[in-house]
Amino acid sequence: EVQLVESGGGLVKPGGSLRLSCAVSGLTFRTYNMHWVRQTPGKGLEWISSISSSSEYTFYADSVKGRFTISRDNAKKSLYLQMNSLRAGDTAVYYCAREGVGGSGFDYWGQGTLVTVSS
Amino acid sequence: DIQMTQSPSTLSASVGDRVTITCRASQSISSWLAWYQQKPGKAPKLLIFDASILESGVPSRFSGSGSQTEFTLTISSLQPDDFATYYCQQYNSYSPWTFGQGTKVEI
């Protein structure tokens, strides 16, 4: 069974930090680019970060650049997102997603983990 | 950044209707476009990639067309399970990937 399971979400104060994890099972991980996408309550989807299969390339949306860091451990089939200097506007459900072959969209998604930034 | 604009934002339809959703890109993206379906409380599900290729397991009533800056998602005969929100996504530029704002298909 294919599973992408995010964890690490929760309530954090503005300026605080969180580390999200995404554990992958049931599908190939090490040869695929991976992404984090977030969705604010009742709103649309926002891509925020991606990492290439061997971690040689990372990309970030302007909204999180300099505050968030994406990483992966292919041996553990896990993806991570270190989030620092969190703001109220970062409150969202965070999804990890696998990029399909040849960049053909995101073919597998986790169930999401909620991050709430509030004092 | 490439902006993606979907229309309409909300669409009211009935079971059996033919439904068309449009997605426009602010610049040419060739055929590097995907469509997703999302139901409340669930992750998005990939329906179509490369503008017109149906993802494995997706019913054939879904189809996609278009290229460059204008794209459409068509549901040939709307089924009860199809009431959801649909998003387009471009992946032409290596960074950043961008989504449309979504189209909610409601009864």
XYZ file of N, CA and C in Angstrom:
678
model
N 0.842 -1.191 0.000
C 0.000 0.000 0.000
C 0.885 1.251 0.000
N 0.551 2.181 -0.866
C 1.297 3.434 -0.943
C 0.885 4.338 0.215
N 1.888 4.831 0.917
C 1.601 5.763 2.002
C 2.643 6.858 2.066
N 2.170 8.086 2.177
C 3.002 9.217 2.534
C 2.361 9.767 3.797
N 3.092 9.747 4.876
C 2.523 10.118 6.171
C 3.307 11.283 6.754
N 2.643 12.428 6.830
C 3.265 13.603 7.428
C 3.082 13.589 8.945
N 4.018 14.195 9.616
C 3.931 14.360 11.063
C 4.701 15.611 11.458
N 4.492 16.038 12.705
C 5.250 17.173 13.216
C 4.475 18.474 13.294
N 3.258 18.471 12.785
C 2.456 19.690 12.862
C 1.980 19.950 14.279
N 1.408 21.120 14.480
C 0.897 21.462 15.797
C 0.770 22.958 15.966
N 0.576 23.369 17.207
C 0.425 24.787 17.553
C 1.771 25.358 17.968
N 2.134 26.477 17.386
C 3.407 27.125 17.705
C 3.189 28.634 17.751
N 3.944 29.291 18.592
C 3.833 30.749 18.712
C 4.562 31.440 17.559
N 4.141 32.642 17.199
C 4.877 33.400 16.176
C 6.348 33.523 16.551
N 7.198 33.324 15.546
C 8.629 33.340 15.769
C 9.207 31.987 16.107
N 8.341 31.023 16.364
C 8.789 29.690 16.736
C 9.186 28.839 15.546
N 9.528 27.587 15.844
C 10.000 26.645 14.829
C 9.261 25.326 14.935
N 9.184 24.632 13.807
C 8.647 23.281 13.740
C 9.415 22.523 12.673
N 9.481 21.210 12.826
C 10.065 20.358 11.795
C 9.030 19.338 11.370
N 8.647 19.398 10.110
C 7.706 18.427 9.566
C 8.481 17.266 8.965
N 7.894 16.085 9.058
C 8.453 14.892 8.445
C 7.412 14.248 7.547
N 7.883 13.547 6.540
C 7.012 12.799 5.636
C 7.655 11.443 5.417
N 7.039 10.403 5.950
C 7.549 9.045 5.806
C 6.850 8.372 4.638
N 7.644 7.815 3.733
C 7.117 7.231 2.504
C 7.283 5.722 2.536
N 6.245 5.022 2.132
C 6.327 3.573 2.025
C 5.491 3.109 0.843
N 5.830 1.945 0.334
C 5.043 1.360 -0.742
C 5.315 1.906 -2.124
N 6.287 2.800 -2.261
C 6.637 3.294 -3.581
C 8.092 3.739 -3.584
N 8.611 3.885 -4.786
C 10.006 4.289 -4.943
C 10.176 5.725 -4.482
N 11.194 5.970 -3.709
C 11.417 7.315 -3.157
C 12.689 7.944 -3.715
N 13.772 7.199 -3.738
C 15.087 7.809 -3.931
C 15.303 8.397 -5.330
N 14.495 8.004 -6.310
C 14.729 8.498 -7.670
C 13.752 9.597 -8.069
N 12.956 10.066 -7.113
C 11.941 11.063 -7.436
C 12.182 12.368 -6.692
N 11.884 13.466 -7.376
C 11.832 14.764 -6.710
C 10.627 14.797 -5.774
N 10.764 15.539 -4.693
C 9.695 15.635 -3.708
C 9.380 17.092 -3.415
N 8.151 17.308 -2.969
C 7.669 18.678 -2.768
C 6.888 18.800 -1.465
N 6.813 20.047 -0.978
C 5.874 20.417 0.075
C 4.898 21.436 -0.515
N 3.637 21.224 -0.251
C 2.557 22.111 -0.697
C 1.714 22.417 0.527
N 1.249 23.654 0.656
C 0.391 23.966 1.793
C -0.942 24.531 1.327
N -1.887 24.458 2.226
C -3.243 24.941 1.932
C -3.774 25.635 3.170
N -4.010 26.927 3.040
C -4.565 27.673 4.160
C -6.036 27.320 4.305
N -6.572 27.398 5.515
C -7.952 26.982 5.754
C -8.927 27.650 4.793
N -9.644 26.834 4.068
C -10.653 27.342 3.155
C -10.107 27.985 1.899
N -8.800 27.889 1.694
C -8.199 28.537 0.524
C -7.551 27.503 -0.395
N -6.837 28.012 -1.368
C -6.254 27.150 -2.385
C -4.898 26.597 -1.996
N -4.276 25.995 -2.987
C -3.010 25.302 -2.804
C -1.833 26.209 -3.147
N -0.789 26.119 -2.357
C 0.428 26.891 -2.585
C 1.627 25.968 -2.514
N 2.348 25.839 -3.607
C 3.622 25.112 -3.584
C 4.617 25.926 -2.770
N 5.373 25.290 -1.898
C 6.330 26.053 -1.096
C 7.772 25.596 -1.230
N 8.016 24.313 -1.547
C 9.408 23.888 -1.623
C 9.530 22.565 -2.354
N 10.691 22.366 -2.963
C 10.965 21.086 -3.610
C 12.426 20.726 -3.463
N 12.714 19.434 -3.622
C 14.067 18.928 -3.529
C 14.252 17.839 -4.565
N 15.371 17.852 -5.241
C 15.639 16.847 -6.255
C 15.963 15.505 -5.608
N 16.019 14.483 -6.433
C 16.122 13.114 -5.916
C 17.345 12.869 -5.044
N 18.462 13.495 -5.417
C 19.690 13.302 -4.650
C 20.070 14.509 -3.817
N 19.107 15.387 -3.637
C 19.266 16.587 -2.799
C 20.178 17.647 -3.402
N 20.532 17.495 -4.681
C 21.450 18.479 -5.250
C 20.785 19.821 -5.510
N 19.481 19.811 -5.699
C 18.767 21.059 -5.961
C 17.623 21.224 -4.980
N 17.458 22.427 -4.479
C 16.305 22.772 -3.655
C 15.741 24.097 -4.148
N 14.432 24.223 -4.019
C 13.752 25.438 -4.453
C 12.726 25.825 -3.403
N 12.475 27.139 -3.336
C 11.544 27.654 -2.342
C 10.675 28.750 -2.944
N 9.435 28.809 -2.475
C 8.592 29.955 -2.794
C 9.137 31.178 -2.078
N 8.912 32.334 -2.656
C 9.387 33.573 -2.041
C 8.831 33.745 -0.629
N 7.623 33.235 -0.411
C 6.959 33.426 0.872
C 7.662 32.707 2.023
N 8.512 31.723 1.719
C 9.170 30.963 2.787
C 10.692 30.977 2.668
N 11.209 31.575 1.596
C 12.654 31.575 1.360
C 13.386 32.235 2.521
N 14.432 31.582 2.975
C 15.205 32.102 4.085
C 14.693 31.686 5.450
N 13.483 31.129 5.493
C 12.902 30.690 6.774
C 12.717 29.177 6.828
N 12.413 28.564 5.705
C 12.156 27.130 5.648
C 13.326 26.431 4.952
N 13.596 25.195 5.360
C 14.637 24.376 4.735
C 14.092 22.980 4.471
N 14.184 22.555 3.226
C 13.742 21.213 2.844
C 14.951 20.282 2.824
N 14.739 19.043 3.215
C 15.801 18.045 3.169
C 15.173 16.666 3.037
N 15.993 15.669 2.766
C 15.491 14.309 2.624
C 16.556 13.328 3.043
N 16.126 12.137 3.402
C 17.021 11.028 3.732
C 16.533 9.836 2.925
N 17.213 9.546 1.824
C 16.740 8.477 0.939
C 16.829 7.107 1.608
N 17.789 6.921 2.490
C 17.907 5.644 3.186
C 16.705 5.400 4.093
N 16.182 6.465 4.660
C 15.016 6.348 5.549
C 13.710 6.602 4.808
N 13.780 6.906 3.503
C 12.596 7.200 2.700
C 11.762 8.288 3.380
N 12.447 9.344 3.744
C 11.780 10.423 4.471
C 12.142 11.784 3.908
N 11.175 12.673 3.990
C 11.287 14.063 3.553
C 11.049 14.936 4.770
N 11.730 16.086 4.814
C 11.612 16.956 5.974
C 11.405 18.405 5.542
N 10.811 19.181 6.442
C 10.695 20.622 6.247
C 10.934 21.294 7.588
N 12.076 21.965 7.702
C 12.382 22.735 8.896
C 11.824 24.136 8.708
N 10.939 24.533 9.614
C 10.263 25.818 9.495
C 10.661 26.700 10.675
N 11.325 27.797 10.387
C 11.752 28.744 11.407
C 11.045 30.081 11.213
N 11.126 30.912 12.244
C 10.538 32.263 12.191
C 9.103 32.226 11.680
N 8.330 31.343 12.255
C 6.968 31.140 11.775
C 6.088 32.360 12.039
N 5.172 32.570 11.105
C 4.256 33.716 11.150
C 2.814 33.203 11.123
N 1.883 34.073 11.475
C 0.477 33.684 11.432
C 0.073 33.235 10.025
N 0.645 33.867 9.031
C 0.324 33.534 7.651
C 0.811 32.166 7.208
N 1.629 31.504 8.032
C 2.094 30.147 7.720
C 1.102 29.096 8.200
N 0.045 29.527 8.886
C -0.973 28.593 9.338
C -1.626 27.926 8.143
N -1.550 26.602 8.093
C -2.029 25.865 6.919
C -1.922 24.374 7.182
N -2.546 23.611 6.294
C -2.281 22.181 6.211
C -1.111 21.996 5.253
N -0.117 21.252 5.694
C 1.077 21.023 4.883
C 1.053 19.592 4.346
N 1.205 19.486 3.029
C 1.231 18.195 2.352
C 2.615 17.939 1.777
N 3.064 16.693 1.852
C 4.199 16.281 1.041
C 3.646 15.596 -0.201
N 4.389 15.690 -1.287
C 3.920 15.121 -2.544
C 5.109 14.663 -3.379
N 4.898 13.605 -4.126
C 5.924 13.085 -5.022
C 5.687 13.624 -6.423
N 6.732 14.091 -7.041
C 6.639 14.546 -8.422
C 6.733 13.338 -9.347
N 5.811 13.274 -10.296
C 5.774 12.139 -11.205
C 6.960 12.115 -12.152
N 7.071 11.048 -12.896
C 8.155 10.865 -13.851
C 8.138 12.002 -14.863
N 9.298 12.581 -15.111
C 9.383 13.668 -16.080
C 8.689 14.934 -15.647
N 8.437 15.048 -14.346
C 7.800 16.265 -13.851
C 6.331 16.350 -14.179
N 5.671 15.222 -14.331
C 4.281 15.191 -14.778
C 3.296 15.321 -13.628
N 3.352 16.448 -12.949
C 2.444 16.667 -11.839
C 2.887 15.913 -10.596
N 2.059 16.012 -9.561
C 2.347 15.363 -8.281
C 1.436 14.156 -8.165
N 2.000 12.950 -8.273
C 1.162 11.773 -8.400
C 0.783 11.114 -7.080
N 1.524 11.368 -6.025
C 1.172 10.839 -4.709
C 1.292 11.947 -3.672
N 0.316 11.996 -2.766
C 0.256 13.014 -1.730
C 0.054 12.355 -0.366
N 0.566 13.020 0.666
C 0.231 12.606 2.014
C -1.133 13.134 2.403
N -1.542 12.827 3.621
C -2.859 13.238 4.094
C -2.843 14.645 4.684
N -1.654 15.176 4.900
C -1.516 16.535 5.409
C -1.357 16.600 6.913
N -0.642 17.632 7.370
C -0.495 17.890 8.797
C -0.737 19.375 9.026
N -1.525 19.687 10.053
C -1.930 21.068 10.304
C -0.899 21.785 11.155
N -0.483 22.938 10.675
C 0.389 23.830 11.430
C -0.407 25.092 11.765
N -0.479 25.408 13.038
C -1.186 26.599 13.480
C -0.200 27.511 14.196
N -0.059 28.729 13.697
C 0.846 29.699 14.301
C -0.008 30.772 14.978
N 0.029 30.748 16.291
C -0.821 31.669 17.046
C -0.254 31.861 18.444
N -0.437 33.051 18.973
C 0.013 33.321 20.334
C -1.070 32.953 21.351
N 6.925 35.064 -11.917
C 6.215 33.806 -11.714
C 5.042 33.698 -12.695
N 4.741 32.476 -13.099
C 3.605 32.244 -13.983
C 2.334 32.190 -13.138
N 1.351 32.985 -13.517
C 0.064 33.005 -12.815
C -0.935 32.122 -13.553
N -1.707 31.372 -12.772
C -2.730 30.497 -13.336
C -4.097 30.995 -12.890
N -4.983 31.214 -13.837
C -6.315 31.746 -13.535
C -7.371 30.767 -14.011
N -8.178 30.298 -13.083
C -9.248 29.359 -13.413
C -10.582 30.087 -13.493
N -11.448 29.567 -14.330
C -12.821 30.065 -14.380
C -13.771 28.929 -14.736
N -14.995 28.932 -14.149
C -15.409 29.870 -13.111
C -14.826 29.485 -11.755
N -15.075 30.289 -10.742
C -14.646 29.946 -9.380
C -15.576 28.912 -8.774
N -16.849 29.024 -9.112
C -17.860 28.072 -8.657
C -18.737 27.715 -9.831
N -19.124 26.467 -9.874
C -19.936 25.980 -10.980
C -21.058 25.126 -10.389
N -22.275 25.475 -10.700
C -23.416 24.683 -10.246
C -23.872 23.782 -11.382
N -24.004 22.507 -11.102
C -24.343 21.549 -12.147
C -25.161 20.405 -11.566
N -25.689 19.596 -12.448
C -26.490 18.448 -12.053
C -25.841 17.173 -12.549
N -26.209 16.081 -11.918
C -25.711 14.785 -12.362
C -26.093 14.588 -13.834
N -25.113 14.141 -14.616
C -25.326 13.935 -16.041
C -24.902 15.100 -16.914
N -24.668 16.265 -16.303
C -24.256 17.429 -17.081
C -22.848 17.273 -17.622
N -22.597 17.941 -18.732
C -21.235 18.091 -19.252
C -20.673 19.360 -18.642
N -19.503 19.249 -18.047
C -18.919 20.361 -17.297
C -17.544 20.690 -17.878
N -17.286 21.983 -18.048
C -15.988 22.421 -18.564
C -15.416 23.500 -17.652
N -14.169 23.322 -17.272
C -13.432 24.276 -16.449
C -12.246 24.770 -17.260
N -12.005 26.072 -17.211
C -10.923 26.674 -17.982
C -9.794 27.139 -17.075
N -8.588 26.992 -17.559
C -7.395 27.452 -16.845
C -6.526 28.210 -17.839
N -6.166 29.428 -17.466
C -5.332 30.253 -18.336
C -4.008 30.566 -17.651
N -2.925 30.438 -18.403
C -1.595 30.750 -17.890
C -1.175 32.135 -18.343
N -0.417 32.834 -17.508
C -0.004 34.203 -17.821
C 1.072 34.244 -18.911
N 1.685 33.106 -19.174
C 2.607 32.978 -20.302
C 2.591 31.535 -20.759
N 3.158 31.286 -21.914
C 3.089 29.950 -22.482
C 3.772 28.914 -21.584
N 3.066 27.798 -21.385
C 3.613 26.693 -20.603
C 3.628 25.404 -21.425
N 3.568 25.550 -22.755
C 3.508 24.374 -23.626
C 2.353 23.486 -23.177
N 2.635 22.236 -22.837
C 1.581 21.344 -22.324
C 1.862 20.905 -20.900
N 2.664 21.694 -20.181
C 3.076 21.311 -18.828
C 2.019 21.718 -17.805
N 0.895 21.031 -17.869
C -0.231 21.347 -17.004
C -0.857 20.088 -16.449
N -1.204 20.160 -15.171
C -1.904 19.065 -14.511
C -3.214 19.552 -13.931
N -4.145 18.615 -13.778
C -5.426 18.889 -13.120
C -5.562 17.962 -11.912
N -6.094 18.520 -10.829
C -6.312 17.766 -9.596
C -7.760 17.919 -9.148
N -8.225 16.898 -8.446
C -9.529 16.933 -7.780
C -9.272 16.884 -6.284
N -9.963 17.725 -5.530
C -9.825 17.690 -4.083
C -11.199 17.704 -3.422
N -11.382 16.779 -2.496
C -12.607 16.734 -1.697
C -12.303 17.245 -0.299
N -13.311 17.750 0.419
C -13.072 18.340 1.741
C -12.328 17.399 2.681
N -11.286 17.918 3.300
C -10.513 17.146 4.265
C -9.572 16.126 3.670
N -9.448 16.115 2.352
C -8.593 15.141 1.668
C -7.501 15.840 0.887
N -6.463 15.086 0.565
C -5.399 15.612 -0.278
C -5.873 15.674 -1.729
N -5.268 16.541 -2.527
C -5.575 16.547 -3.956
C -5.226 15.217 -4.604
N -5.949 14.917 -5.671
C -5.727 13.689 -6.426
C -5.430 14.079 -7.869
N -4.344 13.548 -8.400
C -3.968 13.847 -9.783
C -4.938 13.180 -10.745
N -5.498 13.989 -11.651
C -6.421 13.467 -12.667
C -5.755 13.365 -14.033
N -5.095 14.453 -14.422
C -4.553 14.598 -15.770
C -3.204 15.282 -15.670
N -2.248 14.839 -16.476
C -0.957 15.500 -16.567
C -0.603 15.715 -18.031
N 0.402 16.561 -18.234
C 0.795 16.946 -19.599
C -0.429 17.380 -20.414
N -1.313 18.081 -19.757
C -2.513 18.723 -20.326
C -3.620 17.758 -20.724
N -3.261 16.544 -21.177
C -4.314 15.693 -21.734
C -4.172 14.215 -21.417
N -3.175 13.829 -20.657
C -2.958 12.412 -20.360
C -3.648 12.044 -19.057
N -4.530 11.069 -19.154
C -5.305 10.645 -17.994
C -4.431 9.804 -17.067
N -4.408 10.163 -15.812
C -3.680 9.370 -14.811
C -4.336 7.998 -14.700
N -3.529 6.993 -14.445
C -4.032 5.638 -14.296
C -5.130 5.556 -13.248
N -6.223 4.897 -13.588
C -7.313 4.700 -12.646
C -8.370 5.793 -12.658
N -8.124 6.864 -13.374
C -9.091 7.966 -13.435
C -10.149 7.649 -14.500
N -11.417 7.828 -14.174
C -12.473 7.490 -15.142
C -12.349 8.263 -16.451
N -12.740 7.624 -17.520
C -12.582 8.212 -18.852
C -13.542 9.367 -19.103
N -14.478 9.630 -18.214
C -15.342 10.798 -18.389
C -14.568 12.102 -18.179
N -13.377 11.992 -17.584
C -12.507 13.158 -17.423
C -11.598 13.277 -18.643
N -11.457 14.486 -19.165
C -10.518 14.708 -20.250
C -9.943 16.113 -20.144
N -8.759 16.274 -20.692
C -8.093 17.561 -20.678
C -7.621 17.930 -22.070
N -7.589 19.212 -22.348
C -7.109 19.673 -23.648
C -6.456 21.039 -23.482
N -5.821 21.472 -24.571
C -5.213 22.792 -24.588
C -3.709 22.758 -24.649
N -3.141 23.923 -24.877
C -1.692 24.083 -24.906
C -1.366 25.571 -24.835
N -0.119 25.846 -24.621
C 0.383 27.224 -24.518
C -0.211 27.954 -23.310
N -1.306 28.679 -23.478
C -1.849 29.461 -22.368
C -3.286 29.125 -21.985
N -3.964 28.313 -22.762
C -5.373 28.032 -22.463
C -5.643 26.536 -22.424
N -6.281 26.126 -21.352
C -6.493 24.704 -21.092
C -7.905 24.484 -20.559
N -8.436 23.294 -20.806
C -9.748 22.958 -20.281
C -9.745 21.563 -19.681
N -10.532 21.432 -18.631
C -10.862 20.133 -18.053
C -12.345 19.917 -18.310
N -12.674 18.770 -18.891
C -14.062 18.453 -19.190
C -14.466 17.171 -18.482
N -15.628 17.212 -17.876
C -16.247 16.003 -17.331
C -17.454 15.751 -18.214
N -17.456 14.631 -18.914
C -18.459 14.438 -19.972
C -19.864 14.203 -19.418
N -19.960 13.536 -18.291
C -21.250 13.274 -17.666
C -21.028 13.250 -16.158
N -21.370 14.328 -15.507
C -21.058 14.517 -14.095
C -21.716 13.443 -13.229
N -20.919 12.842 -12.370
C -21.394 11.815 -11.450
C -21.402 12.356 -10.013
N -22.182 11.762 -9.119
C -22.237 12.258 -7.737
C -20.872 12.357 -7.065
N -19.963 11.453 -7.423
C -18.633 11.455 -6.816
C -17.761 12.602 -7.322
N -18.212 13.308 -8.355
C -17.387 14.346 -8.976
C -17.563 15.716 -8.345
N -18.505 15.853 -7.415
C -18.689 17.151 -6.762
C -17.506 17.371 -5.823
N -16.692 18.363 -6.171
C -15.398 18.573 -5.521
C -14.835 19.897 -6.028
N -13.627 20.212 -5.589
C -12.913 21.380 -6.101
C -11.786 20.898 -7.006
N -11.627 21.582 -8.122
C -10.640 21.199 -9.122
C -9.592 22.309 -9.263
N -8.334 21.889 -9.345
C -7.219 22.821 -9.474
C -6.380 22.477 -10.695
N -5.930 23.506 -11.391
C -4.898 23.291 -12.396
C -3.545 23.666 -11.773
N -2.485 23.162 -12.369
C -1.126 23.415 -11.877
C -0.189 23.426 -13.067
N 0.669 24.430 -13.127
C 1.672 24.452 -14.190
C 3.017 23.985 -13.648
N 3.750 23.304 -14.500
C 5.099 22.877 -14.103
C 6.065 23.109 -15.254
N 5.861 24.217 -15.960
C 6.723 24.551 -17.085
C 8.071 25.056 -16.596
N 8.018 26.094 -15.773
C 9.268 26.631 -15.238
C 9.700 25.742 -14.077
N 11.014 25.527 -13.971
C 11.495 24.601 -12.952
C 11.149 25.091 -11.556
N 11.019 26.379 -11.420
C 10.606 26.945 -10.138
C 9.962 28.289 -10.369
N 8.907 28.627 -9.749
C 8.117 27.777 -8.881
C 6.929 27.147 -9.596
N 6.460 26.074 -9.071
C 5.225 25.469 -9.545
C 4.068 26.323 -9.013
N 3.038 26.520 -9.807
C 1.917 27.337 -9.344
C 0.587 26.674 -9.674
N -0.369 26.888 -8.774
C -1.713 26.353 -8.910
C -2.693 27.465 -9.277
N -3.768 27.081 -9.937
C -4.895 27.980 -10.068
C -5.607 28.099 -8.739
N -6.563 29.008 -8.676
C -7.234 29.285 -7.408
C -8.340 28.282 -7.093
N -8.651 27.426 -8.029
C -9.642 26.375 -7.785
C -11.011 26.687 -8.360
N -11.718 25.623 -8.739
C -13.101 25.706 -9.200
C -13.912 24.696 -8.405
N -14.896 25.187 -7.669
C -15.741 24.306 -6.883
C -16.935 23.904 -7.732
N -17.117 22.602 -7.902
C -18.263 22.077 -8.638
C -19.280 21.625 -7.602
N -20.439 22.289 -7.597
C -21.461 21.994 -6.594
C -22.791 21.674 -7.257
N -23.646 21.094 -6.481
C -24.968 20.718 -6.996
C -25.819 21.969 -7.157
